[in-house]
Amino acid sequence: MNPDIAVLGAGSWGTALAILLARNGHRVRLWGHEPAAMQAMASAGENPDYLPGIAFPPGLEAVADLEAALAAEDLLIVVPSHAFREVLQQIRDRARTLGRILWGTKGLEMASGKLLHQVAAEVLGEQVACAVVSGPTFAREVARGLPTAATVAAPDPAVAGHFAALLRGETFRAYTSDDSIGLELGGAIKNVLAIAAGISDGLGFGANSRAALITRGLVEMMRLGEALGGQRETFMGLSGIGDLVLTCTDDQSRNRRLGLALGAGRSRAEAEAEIRQVVEGADTAREIHNIGRAHAVEMPICEQVYKVLYEGHSPQAAVHDLLAREPKPETLG
Ligand SMILES: NC(=O)C1=CN([C@@H]2O[C@H](COP(=O)(O)OP(=O)(O)OC[C@H]3O[C@@H](n4cnc5c(N)ncnc54)[C@H](OP(=O)(O)O)[C@@H]3O)[C@@H](O)[C@H]2O)C=CC1
Ligand SMILES: O=C(CO)COP(=O)(O)O
């Protein structure tokens, strides 16, 4: 029997969403690009690499055959942003017969800095109905069935409503929005700010510094978000401040952990080798630096993260530069 939903990307977030959907009673195929890993998942009845100890519910099948997965009516793409275009290209020939597509990827296209809906429109054309899901959603907590809320955005309210209904269940509340730009930018920028919060804590600073970074970081998110067409209100919601607080304050965040390591004097390479999962904010910091400059948007915290990652700036010098900025009135614009 054909599945209802295919999830492309079998890391922690793809697996957690597949588990959530199967628990909601849907037939789900989870596809990953490594046949041996998918075989191991099918035999173990869990994802031993990314979510060990959480059993797949009935209705969830792990597959390595992309064609078999694409027989589904709805598609979820949950690969890292660096693989987003490549995966879309793999399914492009089926674009005309594909139903709706939702993605859970948080980031911008590397090098081009494009938002993911722009990449989707380029590869698949405008006719495919697309949506994005974002919010404060650690994969492991969702997979464990801990109460979680997120937002699904699409230009077409029927598409957002459709995916929100698929995701909604006893432990998952899904809101809807028409602000795909705001959701995509909030999810990308919060990763850079989580690195900043991690650096601050890694340097041994306290709760005051973290709260200041979150608050002024939100202002940076709103500045760039509005400049690129996002709605101000979106950044005050789950996909904005919600995800920002989550990832700046909890060590489950890989971006925060990268920052912690940098603040403690370790290199990016050492930290990423230890985390062994995607840390989207490291690439995103460069794209945000370029986009912020191009739009003349002031983003001092994101700028310092960029300098630490790409210009050899020390975390201590970054803090000094932030504190030495010209005094000014506190504005939220
Ligand atoms: N984890 C979380 O809590 C959340 C993550 N997200 C976002 O979801 C996205 C995915 O992150 P997450 O699942 O956590 O990352 P993980 O590092 O846990 O897993 C990434 C997965 O993508 C696979 N992959 C890499 N390249 C390709 C490719 N070219 N084609 C197909 N699959 C590929 C990896 O395979 P392999 O193992 O072979 O490398 C791995 O299975 C990110 O944008 C992240 O920001 C959003 C919300 C929550
Ligand atoms: O986006 C996330 C939770 O909402 C996951 O954050 P990290 O990628 O920092 O782990």
CSV table of C-alpha atoms and ligand atoms in Angstrom, one decimal:
chain,number,residue,atom,x,y,z
A,1,MET,CA,0.0,0.0,0.0
A,2,ASN,CA,1.3,3.5,-0.8
A,3,PRO,CA,2.3,5.7,2.1
A,4,ASP,CA,0.4,8.9,2.9
A,5,ILE,CA,3.6,10.8,3.6
A,6,ALA,CA,7.2,10.5,2.7
A,7,VAL,CA,9.9,12.1,4.9
A,8,LEU,CA,13.1,12.7,3.0
A,9,GLY,CA,16.1,13.1,5.4
A,10,ALA,CA,16.6,10.5,8.1
A,11,GLY,CA,18.6,12.5,10.6
A,12,SER,CA,17.3,13.5,14.0
A,13,TRP,CA,14.6,15.9,12.9
A,14,GLY,CA,13.3,13.9,9.9
A,15,THR,CA,13.1,10.8,12.1
A,16,ALA,CA,11.3,12.7,14.9
A,17,LEU,CA,8.7,14.1,12.4
A,18,ALA,CA,8.2,10.7,10.8
A,19,ILE,CA,7.6,9.2,14.3
A,20,LEU,CA,5.2,12.0,15.2
A,21,LEU,CA,3.2,11.5,11.9
A,22,ALA,CA,3.1,7.7,12.3
A,23,ARG,CA,1.8,8.1,15.9
A,24,ASN,CA,-0.9,10.3,14.5
A,25,GLY,CA,-2.0,7.3,12.4
A,26,HIS,CA,-0.5,8.1,9.0
A,27,ARG,CA,1.4,5.6,6.9
A,28,VAL,CA,4.9,7.1,6.6
A,29,ARG,CA,8.0,6.2,4.6
A,30,LEU,CA,11.3,7.7,5.9
A,31,TRP,CA,13.9,7.9,3.2
A,32,GLY,CA,17.6,8.5,3.8
A,33,HIS,CA,20.5,8.6,1.3
A,34,GLU,CA,22.7,5.9,2.9
A,35,PRO,CA,21.2,2.4,2.1
A,36,ALA,CA,23.2,0.7,4.9
A,37,ALA,CA,21.9,3.2,7.5
A,38,MET,CA,18.3,2.7,6.3
A,39,GLN,CA,18.7,-1.1,6.4
A,40,ALA,CA,20.0,-0.8,10.0
A,41,MET,CA,17.0,1.3,10.9
A,42,ALA,CA,14.6,-1.1,9.3
A,43,SER,CA,16.1,-4.0,11.2
A,44,ALA,CA,16.4,-2.2,14.5
A,45,GLY,CA,12.9,-0.6,14.4
A,46,GLU,CA,14.6,2.7,15.5
A,47,ASN,CA,17.2,5.2,14.3
A,48,PRO,CA,20.3,4.0,16.1
A,49,ASP,CA,22.5,6.8,14.9
A,50,TYR,CA,20.3,9.8,15.5
A,51,LEU,CA,17.5,8.9,18.0
A,52,PRO,CA,18.6,5.7,19.8
A,53,GLY,CA,16.2,4.2,22.2
A,54,ILE,CA,13.0,5.5,20.6
A,55,ALA,CA,11.1,2.7,18.9
A,56,PHE,CA,9.4,3.4,15.5
A,57,PRO,CA,5.6,3.2,15.9
A,58,PRO,CA,3.5,1.0,13.6
A,59,GLY,CA,3.0,2.6,10.2
A,60,LEU,CA,6.6,3.9,9.9
A,61,GLU,CA,8.8,2.2,7.3
A,62,ALA,CA,12.5,3.1,6.8
A,63,VAL,CA,13.5,2.9,3.1
A,64,ALA,CA,16.5,3.5,0.8
A,65,ASP,CA,14.4,3.5,-2.4
A,66,LEU,CA,13.5,7.1,-3.2
A,67,GLU,CA,10.9,6.1,-5.8
A,68,ALA,CA,9.1,4.0,-3.3
A,69,ALA,CA,8.9,6.9,-0.9
A,70,LEU,CA,7.7,9.3,-3.6
A,71,ALA,CA,4.6,7.3,-4.1
A,72,ALA,CA,3.2,9.3,-1.1
A,73,GLU,CA,0.7,12.1,-1.4
A,74,ASP,CA,2.6,14.5,0.8
A,75,LEU,CA,6.3,15.1,1.1
A,76,LEU,CA,8.4,16.4,4.0
A,77,ILE,CA,11.9,17.5,3.3
A,78,VAL,CA,14.1,17.5,6.4
A,79,VAL,CA,17.7,17.4,5.1
A,80,PRO,CA,20.3,20.0,6.1
A,81,SER,CA,20.2,23.2,4.1
A,82,HIS,CA,23.5,22.3,2.2
A,83,ALA,CA,21.6,19.3,0.7
A,84,PHE,CA,18.3,21.0,0.1
A,85,ARG,CA,18.8,21.9,-3.6
A,86,GLU,CA,20.3,18.5,-4.3
A,87,VAL,CA,17.3,16.6,-2.9
A,88,LEU,CA,14.9,18.8,-4.8
A,89,GLN,CA,16.8,18.1,-8.0
A,90,GLN,CA,16.5,14.4,-7.3
A,91,ILE,CA,12.7,14.7,-7.2
A,92,ARG,CA,12.3,17.4,-9.9
A,93,ASP,CA,11.2,15.0,-12.6
A,94,ARG,CA,8.3,14.1,-10.4
A,95,ALA,CA,7.4,17.7,-9.7
A,96,ARG,CA,4.3,17.7,-11.9
A,97,THR,CA,2.8,14.7,-10.1
A,98,LEU,CA,3.9,15.6,-6.6
A,99,GLY,CA,1.4,16.7,-4.1
A,100,ARG,CA,2.2,19.2,-1.4
A,101,ILE,CA,5.7,19.7,0.0
A,102,LEU,CA,6.6,20.8,3.5
A,103,TRP,CA,10.2,21.4,4.8
A,104,GLY,CA,11.6,21.4,8.3
A,105,THR,CA,15.1,22.6,7.2
A,106,LYS,CA,16.3,25.7,9.0
A,107,GLY,CA,18.9,27.7,7.1
A,108,LEU,CA,19.8,29.5,3.9
A,109,GLU,CA,21.3,28.1,0.7
A,110,MET,CA,25.1,28.1,1.1
A,111,ALA,CA,26.9,30.6,-1.1
A,112,SER,CA,23.8,32.1,-2.7
A,113,GLY,CA,22.1,33.0,0.6
A,114,LYS,CA,18.7,32.3,-0.9
A,115,LEU,CA,15.7,31.5,1.2
A,116,LEU,CA,14.6,27.9,0.8
A,117,HIS,CA,11.3,28.8,-0.8
A,118,GLN,CA,13.3,30.6,-3.5
A,119,VAL,CA,15.4,27.5,-4.1
A,120,ALA,CA,12.2,25.4,-4.2
A,121,ALA,CA,10.6,27.7,-6.8
A,122,GLU,CA,13.8,27.7,-8.9
A,123,VAL,CA,14.0,23.9,-9.0
A,124,LEU,CA,10.4,22.8,-9.0
A,125,GLY,CA,8.6,25.8,-10.5
A,126,GLU,CA,5.9,27.8,-8.8
A,127,GLN,CA,3.1,25.3,-9.4
A,128,VAL,CA,4.1,23.0,-6.5
A,129,ALA,CA,2.3,23.8,-3.2
A,130,CYS,CA,5.0,24.4,-0.6
A,131,ALA,CA,5.1,25.1,3.2
A,132,VAL,CA,7.6,25.4,6.0
A,133,VAL,CA,7.4,24.2,9.6
A,134,SER,CA,9.4,25.9,12.3
A,135,GLY,CA,9.4,26.6,16.0
A,136,PRO,CA,11.1,25.5,19.3
A,137,THR,CA,11.2,21.8,18.5
A,138,PHE,CA,14.2,19.7,19.7
A,139,ALA,CA,13.9,16.5,17.8
A,140,ARG,CA,14.4,14.2,20.7
A,141,GLU,CA,11.7,15.8,22.8
A,142,VAL,CA,9.2,15.6,19.9
A,143,ALA,CA,10.1,11.9,19.3
A,144,ARG,CA,9.6,11.2,23.0
A,145,GLY,CA,6.1,12.7,22.8
A,146,LEU,CA,6.9,15.7,25.1
A,147,PRO,CA,4.4,18.5,24.5
A,148,THR,CA,5.6,20.9,21.7
A,149,ALA,CA,4.2,23.7,19.6
A,150,ALA,CA,5.3,24.9,16.2
A,151,THR,CA,4.0,26.9,13.2
A,152,VAL,CA,3.4,25.9,9.6
A,153,ALA,CA,3.5,28.7,7.1
A,154,ALA,CA,2.5,28.8,3.4
A,155,PRO,CA,1.3,31.4,1.0
A,156,ASP,CA,-1.9,29.3,0.6
A,157,PRO,CA,-3.8,29.0,3.9
A,158,ALA,CA,-5.2,25.6,2.7
A,159,VAL,CA,-1.7,24.2,2.4
A,160,ALA,CA,-0.6,25.5,5.8
A,161,GLY,CA,-3.8,24.1,7.3
A,162,HIS,CA,-3.4,20.7,5.6
A,163,PHE,CA,0.1,20.2,7.0
A,164,ALA,CA,-0.7,21.6,10.4
A,165,ALA,CA,-3.6,19.1,10.6
A,166,LEU,CA,-1.2,16.2,9.7
A,167,LEU,CA,1.2,17.2,12.4
A,168,ARG,CA,-1.3,18.1,15.1
A,169,GLY,CA,-1.8,15.4,17.8
A,170,GLU,CA,-2.1,14.7,21.5
A,171,THR,CA,1.4,16.1,22.2
A,172,PHE,CA,2.0,18.5,19.2
A,173,ARG,CA,0.1,21.7,18.6
A,174,ALA,CA,0.6,23.2,15.1
A,175,TYR,CA,-0.4,26.8,14.4
A,176,THR,CA,-0.7,28.3,10.9
A,177,SER,CA,0.7,31.4,9.3
A,178,ASP,CA,1.0,33.0,5.8
A,179,ASP,CA,4.5,34.4,6.6
A,180,SER,CA,6.9,31.8,5.0
A,181,ILE,CA,9.7,34.5,4.8
A,182,GLY,CA,9.4,35.3,8.5
A,183,LEU,CA,9.5,31.6,9.5
A,184,GLU,CA,12.4,30.8,7.3
A,185,LEU,CA,14.5,33.8,8.4
A,186,GLY,CA,13.7,33.4,12.1
A,187,GLY,CA,14.8,29.7,11.9
A,188,ALA,CA,18.0,30.6,10.2
A,189,ILE,CA,19.0,33.7,12.3
A,190,LYS,CA,18.3,32.1,15.7
A,191,ASN,CA,21.0,29.5,14.9
A,192,VAL,CA,23.6,32.3,14.6
A,193,LEU,CA,22.4,33.9,17.8
A,194,ALA,CA,22.5,30.5,19.6
A,195,ILE,CA,26.2,30.3,18.7
A,196,ALA,CA,26.6,33.8,20.3
A,197,ALA,CA,24.8,32.8,23.5
A,198,GLY,CA,27.0,29.6,23.7
A,199,ILE,CA,30.2,31.7,23.2
A,200,SER,CA,29.1,34.0,26.1
A,201,ASP,CA,28.4,31.0,28.4
A,202,GLY,CA,31.6,29.3,27.2
A,203,LEU,CA,33.6,32.4,28.3
A,204,GLY,CA,32.1,32.0,31.7
A,205,PHE,CA,29.7,35.0,31.5
A,206,GLY,CA,26.4,34.9,33.3
A,207,ALA,CA,22.6,35.1,33.0
A,208,ASN,CA,22.7,38.9,32.5
A,209,SER,CA,24.8,38.5,29.3
A,210,ARG,CA,22.7,35.7,27.9
A,211,ALA,CA,19.4,37.7,28.5
A,212,ALA,CA,21.0,40.7,26.8
A,213,LEU,CA,22.1,38.7,23.8
A,214,ILE,CA,18.7,37.1,23.4
A,215,THR,CA,16.9,40.5,23.6
A,216,ARG,CA,19.2,42.4,21.3
A,217,GLY,CA,19.5,39.3,19.1
A,218,LEU,CA,15.7,39.4,18.6
A,219,VAL,CA,16.0,43.0,17.4
A,220,GLU,CA,18.6,42.0,14.8
A,221,MET,CA,16.3,39.2,13.7
A,222,MET,CA,13.4,41.6,13.4
A,223,ARG,CA,15.5,44.2,11.5
A,224,LEU,CA,16.7,41.8,8.8
A,225,GLY,CA,13.4,39.9,8.8
A,226,GLU,CA,11.4,43.0,8.1
A,227,ALA,CA,13.9,44.3,5.5
A,228,LEU,CA,13.5,41.0,3.6
A,229,GLY,CA,9.7,41.0,3.7
A,230,GLY,CA,8.9,39.1,6.9
A,231,GLN,CA,6.1,40.2,9.2
A,232,ARG,CA,7.3,41.8,12.5
A,233,GLU,CA,4.7,39.8,14.5
A,234,THR,CA,6.1,36.5,13.3
A,235,PHE,CA,9.4,37.2,15.1
A,236,MET,CA,7.5,37.5,18.4
A,237,GLY,CA,6.1,34.0,17.9
A,238,LEU,CA,7.2,30.4,18.2
A,239,SER,CA,9.5,30.4,15.1
A,240,GLY,CA,11.1,33.7,16.3
A,241,ILE,CA,11.6,34.4,20.0
A,242,GLY,CA,10.3,30.9,20.9
A,243,ASP,CA,13.1,29.1,19.0
A,244,LEU,CA,15.6,31.8,19.9
A,245,VAL,CA,15.0,31.3,23.7
A,246,LEU,CA,15.1,27.5,23.3
A,247,THR,CA,18.4,27.3,21.5
A,248,CYS,CA,20.1,30.1,23.4
A,249,THR,CA,19.4,28.5,26.7
A,250,ASP,CA,19.4,24.7,26.4
A,251,ASP,CA,22.4,22.5,25.7
A,252,GLN,CA,20.5,20.2,23.4
A,253,SER,CA,21.1,22.9,20.8
A,254,ARG,CA,24.0,22.0,18.6
A,255,ASN,CA,24.5,25.7,17.7
A,256,ARG,CA,24.7,26.7,21.3
A,257,ARG,CA,27.2,23.8,21.9
A,258,LEU,CA,29.4,25.0,19.1
A,259,GLY,CA,29.4,28.4,20.7
A,260,LEU,CA,30.2,26.9,24.2
A,261,ALA,CA,33.2,25.2,22.7
A,262,LEU,CA,34.4,28.4,20.9
A,263,GLY,CA,34.0,30.4,24.1
A,264,ALA,CA,36.1,27.8,25.9
A,265,GLY,CA,38.9,28.2,23.5
A,266,ARG,CA,38.3,25.2,21.2
A,267,SER,CA,38.3,25.4,17.4
A,268,ARG,CA,35.3,25.1,15.2
A,269,ALA,CA,36.6,21.9,13.6
A,270,GLU,CA,37.1,20.3,17.0
A,271,ALA,CA,33.6,21.3,18.2
A,272,GLU,CA,31.9,20.1,15.0
A,273,ALA,CA,33.8,16.8,15.1
A,274,GLU,CA,32.5,16.2,18.6
A,275,ILE,CA,28.9,17.3,17.9
A,276,ARG,CA,28.8,15.0,14.8
A,277,GLN,CA,25.5,16.5,13.6
A,278,VAL,CA,24.6,19.4,11.4
A,279,VAL,CA,25.3,22.9,12.9
A,280,GLU,CA,23.4,25.1,10.5
A,281,GLY,CA,24.4,28.4,12.2
A,282,ALA,CA,28.0,28.2,11.2
A,283,ASP,CA,27.3,28.5,7.4
A,284,THR,CA,24.3,30.7,8.1
A,285,ALA,CA,26.6,33.3,9.9
A,286,ARG,CA,28.4,34.0,6.6
A,287,GLU,CA,25.2,34.3,4.6
A,288,ILE,CA,23.6,36.6,7.1
A,289,HIS,CA,26.8,38.7,7.1
A,290,ASN,CA,26.5,39.1,3.3
A,291,ILE,CA,22.8,39.7,3.3
A,292,GLY,CA,22.9,42.2,6.2
A,293,ARG,CA,25.7,44.2,4.4
A,294,ALA,CA,23.8,44.1,1.1
A,295,HIS,CA,20.7,45.5,2.8
A,296,ALA,CA,22.6,47.9,5.2
A,297,VAL,CA,21.0,46.3,8.2
A,298,GLU,CA,22.9,46.7,11.5
A,299,MET,CA,23.4,43.2,13.1
A,300,PRO,CA,26.3,43.6,15.6
A,301,ILE,CA,25.9,40.3,17.4
A,302,CYS,CA,25.6,38.2,14.2
A,303,GLU,CA,28.5,40.2,12.8
A,304,GLN,CA,30.7,39.2,15.8
A,305,VAL,CA,29.8,35.5,15.3
A,306,TYR,CA,30.8,35.9,11.7
A,307,LYS,CA,34.2,37.4,12.7
A,308,VAL,CA,34.9,34.7,15.2
A,309,LEU,CA,34.1,31.9,12.7
A,310,TYR,CA,35.6,33.4,9.6
A,311,GLU,CA,38.1,36.2,10.5
A,312,GLY,CA,40.0,34.7,13.4
A,313,HIS,CA,38.5,37.2,15.8
A,314,SER,CA,38.8,35.9,19.4
A,315,PRO,CA,35.6,35.5,21.4
A,316,GLN,CA,37.1,38.0,24.0
A,317,ALA,CA,37.7,40.6,21.3
A,318,ALA,CA,34.1,40.0,20.0
A,319,VAL,CA,32.7,40.8,23.5
A,320,HIS,CA,34.9,43.9,23.7
A,321,ASP,CA,33.8,45.2,20.3
A,322,LEU,CA,30.1,44.7,21.3
A,323,LEU,CA,30.5,46.5,24.6
A,324,ALA,CA,32.5,49.3,23.1
A,325,ARG,CA,29.9,50.3,20.5
A,326,GLU,CA,28.6,53.9,20.5
A,327,PRO,CA,26.0,54.6,23.2
A,328,LYS,CA,22.5,54.9,21.8
A,329,PRO,CA,18.8,54.9,22.9
A,330,GLU,CA,17.3,51.4,23.2
A,331,THR,CA,15.1,51.0,20.2
A,332,LEU,CA,13.4,47.8,18.8
A,333,GLY,CA,13.7,48.9,15.2
B,1,LIG,N1,17.4,18.3,15.3
B,1,LIG,C1,16.5,19.2,15.6
B,1,LIG,O1,16.1,19.3,16.8
B,1,LIG,C2,15.9,20.1,14.6
B,1,LIG,C3,16.5,20.3,13.4
B,1,LIG,N2,16.0,21.2,12.5
B,1,LIG,C4,16.6,21.4,11.1
B,1,LIG,O2,16.4,20.2,10.4
B,1,LIG,C5,17.4,20.1,9.4
B,1,LIG,C6,18.0,18.7,9.5
B,1,LIG,O3,18.7,18.6,10.8
B,1,LIG,P1,18.8,17.3,11.6
B,1,LIG,O4,17.9,16.2,11.2
B,1,LIG,O5,18.8,17.7,13.0
B,1,LIG,O6,20.3,16.9,11.2
B,1,LIG,P2,21.2,15.6,11.6
B,1,LIG,O7,22.6,16.0,11.6
B,1,LIG,O8,20.6,15.0,12.8
B,1,LIG,O9,20.9,14.7,10.3
B,1,LIG,C7,21.1,15.1,9.0
B,1,LIG,C8,20.6,14.0,8.1
B,1,LIG,O10,20.7,14.5,6.7
B,1,LIG,C9,21.3,13.5,6.0
B,1,LIG,N3,21.9,14.1,4.8
B,1,LIG,C10,23.1,14.8,4.6
B,1,LIG,N4,23.3,15.1,3.3
B,1,LIG,C11,22.2,14.5,2.6
B,1,LIG,C12,21.9,14.4,1.3
B,1,LIG,N5,22.7,15.0,0.3
B,1,LIG,N6,20.8,13.8,0.9
B,1,LIG,C13,20.0,13.2,1.8
B,1,LIG,N7,20.3,13.2,3.1
B,1,LIG,C14,21.4,13.9,3.5
B,1,LIG,C15,22.4,12.9,6.9
B,1,LIG,O11,22.8,11.7,6.5
B,1,LIG,P3,24.2,11.1,7.0
B,1,LIG,O12,23.9,10.5,8.3
B,1,LIG,O13,24.6,10.1,6.0
B,1,LIG,O14,25.2,12.3,7.1
B,1,LIG,C16,21.5,12.8,8.2
B,1,LIG,O15,20.7,11.7,8.1
B,1,LIG,C17,18.4,21.2,9.7
B,1,LIG,O16,18.2,22.3,8.8
B,1,LIG,C18,18.1,21.6,11.2
B,1,LIG,O17,18.4,22.9,11.4
B,1,LIG,C19,14.8,21.8,12.7
B,1,LIG,C20,14.2,21.6,13.9
B,1,LIG,C21,14.7,20.8,14.9
B,2,LIG,O1,16.2,24.1,15.7
B,2,LIG,C1,16.3,23.5,16.7
B,2,LIG,C2,15.3,23.4,17.7
B,2,LIG,O2,14.1,24.1,17.4
B,2,LIG,C3,17.5,22.7,16.9
B,2,LIG,O3,18.5,23.5,17.2
B,2,LIG,P1,20.1,23.1,16.9
B,2,LIG,O4,20.2,22.9,15.4
B,2,LIG,O5,20.9,24.2,17.5
B,2,LIG,O6,20.3,21.8,17.7
